[in-house]
């Protein structure tokens, strides 16, 4: 199995594709730009959904579902929104055997259809806040496919909240950014920077876009979630007003926030190695695989021992016992390394005699012999340790690959070798930002939430006093 995976050092992007295909996470669909999420990839998405959904509910959100088809006129109501999304829209013009009176857009995101409904549902401050999330698919036309990272159709969640004041809407926007950061770091074991996008990178129709950005192993950035403060833009476009406590009329304030199946791409690229997928235990659909090692004469005894072990572990761990006798243990070891199962437990006749098991960590390859009586808590502890050490390893990597530059030449040199995040002064002008992008292909990933001191710091392009220390990187 493993020889099918191109080493990272040889060709990083081929390595990524090899992992996705060999670990059977996804496949190319008949329609260009689309992907099929295979059962193993979908199981991973289900773990991500459960984790995020739990965090959304803890913060007071409820789920609902809005239609896939949006009247074209809705999309056109918010000027920046339509301008931003137009090039990516797919439009249904013909259905039921006839040309439609009004074309219907396949949702690229649901602000417009949701705010058309909020107009019906919101009349008074008593109806606020409205905290709704939906899990669904969206479609944004893509010419190039990169499984999980860039596909025409993808799965995601989109939260759409309505508030009585600007401050409450912005507080919600930041709360959800915090939820994404927590999820990335505590579930995905991926450290992220949190900050605000420059105007050129913000969501079409937002006042401000906040984001979390992660560093992949090729030192490129990947945006792992966005949270938008929408001001009153969509309320004005859809005429959503409410009666305030002082009996005046005001437009409703809004936030929206989303994370998608891209997170699977981030997980793969943050942790995996040349043998295959490496998954943080918290999100792994299977945490422990038991591989019994036997010959014909020891088969029954070893399998019985393995089944007893599995049954004792099941209450607290996600365990799979591979009792198939057609493939060799060596083949299975390689296969489970490709699949990224965090712990492999080997049991042979000699282990059985000693009443022990051999546990092998996927990330380090480290072997531990554990007494059977103690197996459950010891395996749990190993998984917790692996979760923590994947995060620490990724954090160390990011820290080692974060640099500072004073000018364009310095930035360009660092981006070429070794690559990474580069902090540099920025005057705030779109022209300077565009020049960086044109000359280095790097963008401002974010302006950190915790603003750094810019005293004496100049813009890396024009030399004017810096307004912010921006984080530049090449990105997915
Ligand atoms: Zn400048």
Tab-separated table of N, CA, C and O in Angstrom, residues 27 30 57 68 75 95 101-102 115 119 145 153 165 169 176 186 205 207 227 307 324 382 387 391 400 404 460 465:
chain	number	residue	atom	x	y	z
A	27	UNK	N	-13.030	10.460	-3.889
A	27	UNK	CA	-12.662	10.118	-5.266
A	27	UNK	C	-13.214	11.199	-6.196
A	27	UNK	O	-14.074	11.981	-5.804
A	30	UNK	N	-17.877	12.024	-11.753
A	30	UNK	CA	-17.983	12.151	-13.215
A	30	UNK	C	-18.018	13.615	-13.673
A	30	UNK	O	-17.558	13.925	-14.755
A	57	UNK	N	-24.349	24.171	19.819
A	57	UNK	CA	-25.510	24.056	20.721
A	57	UNK	C	-25.168	24.588	22.104
A	57	UNK	O	-25.996	25.245	22.732
A	68	UNK	N	-32.249	24.667	-1.353
A	68	UNK	CA	-31.069	24.695	-2.219
A	68	UNK	C	-31.196	25.780	-3.299
A	68	UNK	O	-30.204	26.358	-3.730
A	75	UNK	N	-30.241	37.111	-4.932
A	75	UNK	CA	-28.781	37.235	-4.940
A	75	UNK	C	-28.381	38.654	-5.355
A	75	UNK	O	-27.380	39.193	-4.920
A	95	UNK	N	-36.627	23.838	-16.144
A	95	UNK	CA	-37.042	22.765	-15.238
A	95	UNK	C	-38.464	22.357	-15.543
A	95	UNK	O	-39.257	23.164	-16.035
A	101	UNK	N	-39.653	31.187	-15.418
A	101	UNK	CA	-39.892	32.633	-15.481
A	101	UNK	C	-38.753	33.394	-14.825
A	101	UNK	O	-38.267	34.382	-15.343
A	102	UNK	N	-38.364	32.921	-13.640
A	102	UNK	CA	-37.198	33.524	-12.983
A	102	UNK	C	-36.149	32.440	-12.767
A	102	UNK	O	-36.433	31.401	-12.177
A	115	UNK	N	-32.295	35.596	4.945
A	115	UNK	CA	-32.777	36.930	5.331
A	115	UNK	C	-34.145	37.228	4.735
A	115	UNK	O	-34.922	37.991	5.321
A	119	UNK	N	-37.235	38.263	7.430
A	119	UNK	CA	-38.188	39.375	7.307
A	119	UNK	C	-39.561	38.968	7.846
A	119	UNK	O	-40.265	39.763	8.472
A	145	UNK	N	-10.000	21.084	-9.645
A	145	UNK	CA	-10.437	20.315	-8.473
A	145	UNK	C	-9.242	19.986	-7.613
A	145	UNK	O	-8.213	19.551	-8.118
A	153	UNK	N	-18.903	21.549	-5.526
A	153	UNK	CA	-19.882	21.326	-4.472
A	153	UNK	C	-19.135	20.889	-3.228
A	153	UNK	O	-18.227	20.073	-3.309
A	165	UNK	N	-28.479	44.795	18.274
A	165	UNK	CA	-27.475	45.869	18.237
A	165	UNK	C	-26.226	45.419	17.489
A	165	UNK	O	-25.940	44.229	17.380
A	169	UNK	N	-24.079	41.766	17.629
A	169	UNK	CA	-23.752	41.007	16.412
A	169	UNK	C	-22.247	40.796	16.289
A	169	UNK	O	-21.782	39.714	15.924
A	176	UNK	N	-18.092	33.051	17.711
A	176	UNK	CA	-18.023	31.914	16.806
A	176	UNK	C	-16.612	31.717	16.240
A	176	UNK	O	-16.192	30.597	15.991
A	186	UNK	N	-8.409	22.020	19.766
A	186	UNK	CA	-8.669	20.946	20.727
A	186	UNK	C	-9.170	19.658	20.089
A	186	UNK	O	-9.002	18.583	20.644
A	205	UNK	N	-20.178	41.210	0.981
A	205	UNK	CA	-21.387	41.630	1.695
A	205	UNK	C	-21.144	41.832	3.180
A	205	UNK	O	-22.035	42.258	3.897
A	207	UNK	N	-19.178	43.487	6.612
A	207	UNK	CA	-18.483	44.685	7.074
A	207	UNK	C	-17.052	44.289	7.437
A	207	UNK	O	-16.095	44.965	7.094
A	227	UNK	N	-15.794	33.935	10.070
A	227	UNK	CA	-16.938	34.457	10.799
A	227	UNK	C	-17.090	35.925	10.388
A	227	UNK	O	-16.135	36.692	10.477
A	307	UNK	N	-11.208	-10.963	21.059
A	307	UNK	CA	-12.617	-10.555	21.183
A	307	UNK	C	-12.930	-10.119	22.609
A	307	UNK	O	-13.654	-9.138	22.826
A	324	UNK	N	-10.035	-10.835	10.078
A	324	UNK	CA	-9.934	-11.420	8.737
A	324	UNK	C	-8.686	-12.298	8.646
A	324	UNK	O	-7.602	-11.904	9.092
A	382	UNK	N	-2.613	6.853	26.142
A	382	UNK	CA	-1.777	6.981	24.937
A	382	UNK	C	-2.449	7.862	23.889
A	382	UNK	O	-1.812	8.683	23.223
A	387	UNK	N	-2.940	13.014	21.024
A	387	UNK	CA	-3.704	14.217	20.679
A	387	UNK	C	-2.897	15.471	21.045
A	387	UNK	O	-2.751	16.391	20.244
A	391	UNK	N	-0.669	18.305	18.447
A	391	UNK	CA	-0.847	19.760	18.527
A	391	UNK	C	0.491	20.442	18.775
A	391	UNK	O	0.841	21.409	18.096
A	400	UNK	N	8.508	27.669	14.284
A	400	UNK	CA	9.807	27.628	13.597
A	400	UNK	C	9.738	28.215	12.184
A	400	UNK	O	10.767	28.520	11.592
A	404	UNK	N	9.852	37.436	10.334
A	404	UNK	CA	9.540	38.849	10.165
A	404	UNK	C	10.325	39.384	8.972
A	404	UNK	O	11.463	38.963	8.756
A	460	UNK	N	5.951	47.442	4.364
A	460	UNK	CA	7.003	46.739	3.629
A	460	UNK	C	7.077	47.146	2.162
A	460	UNK	O	8.080	46.919	1.504
A	465	UNK	N	4.393	54.849	7.576
A	465	UNK	CA	4.216	54.220	8.890
A	465	UNK	C	3.176	53.085	8.829
A	465	UNK	O	2.128	53.233	8.209
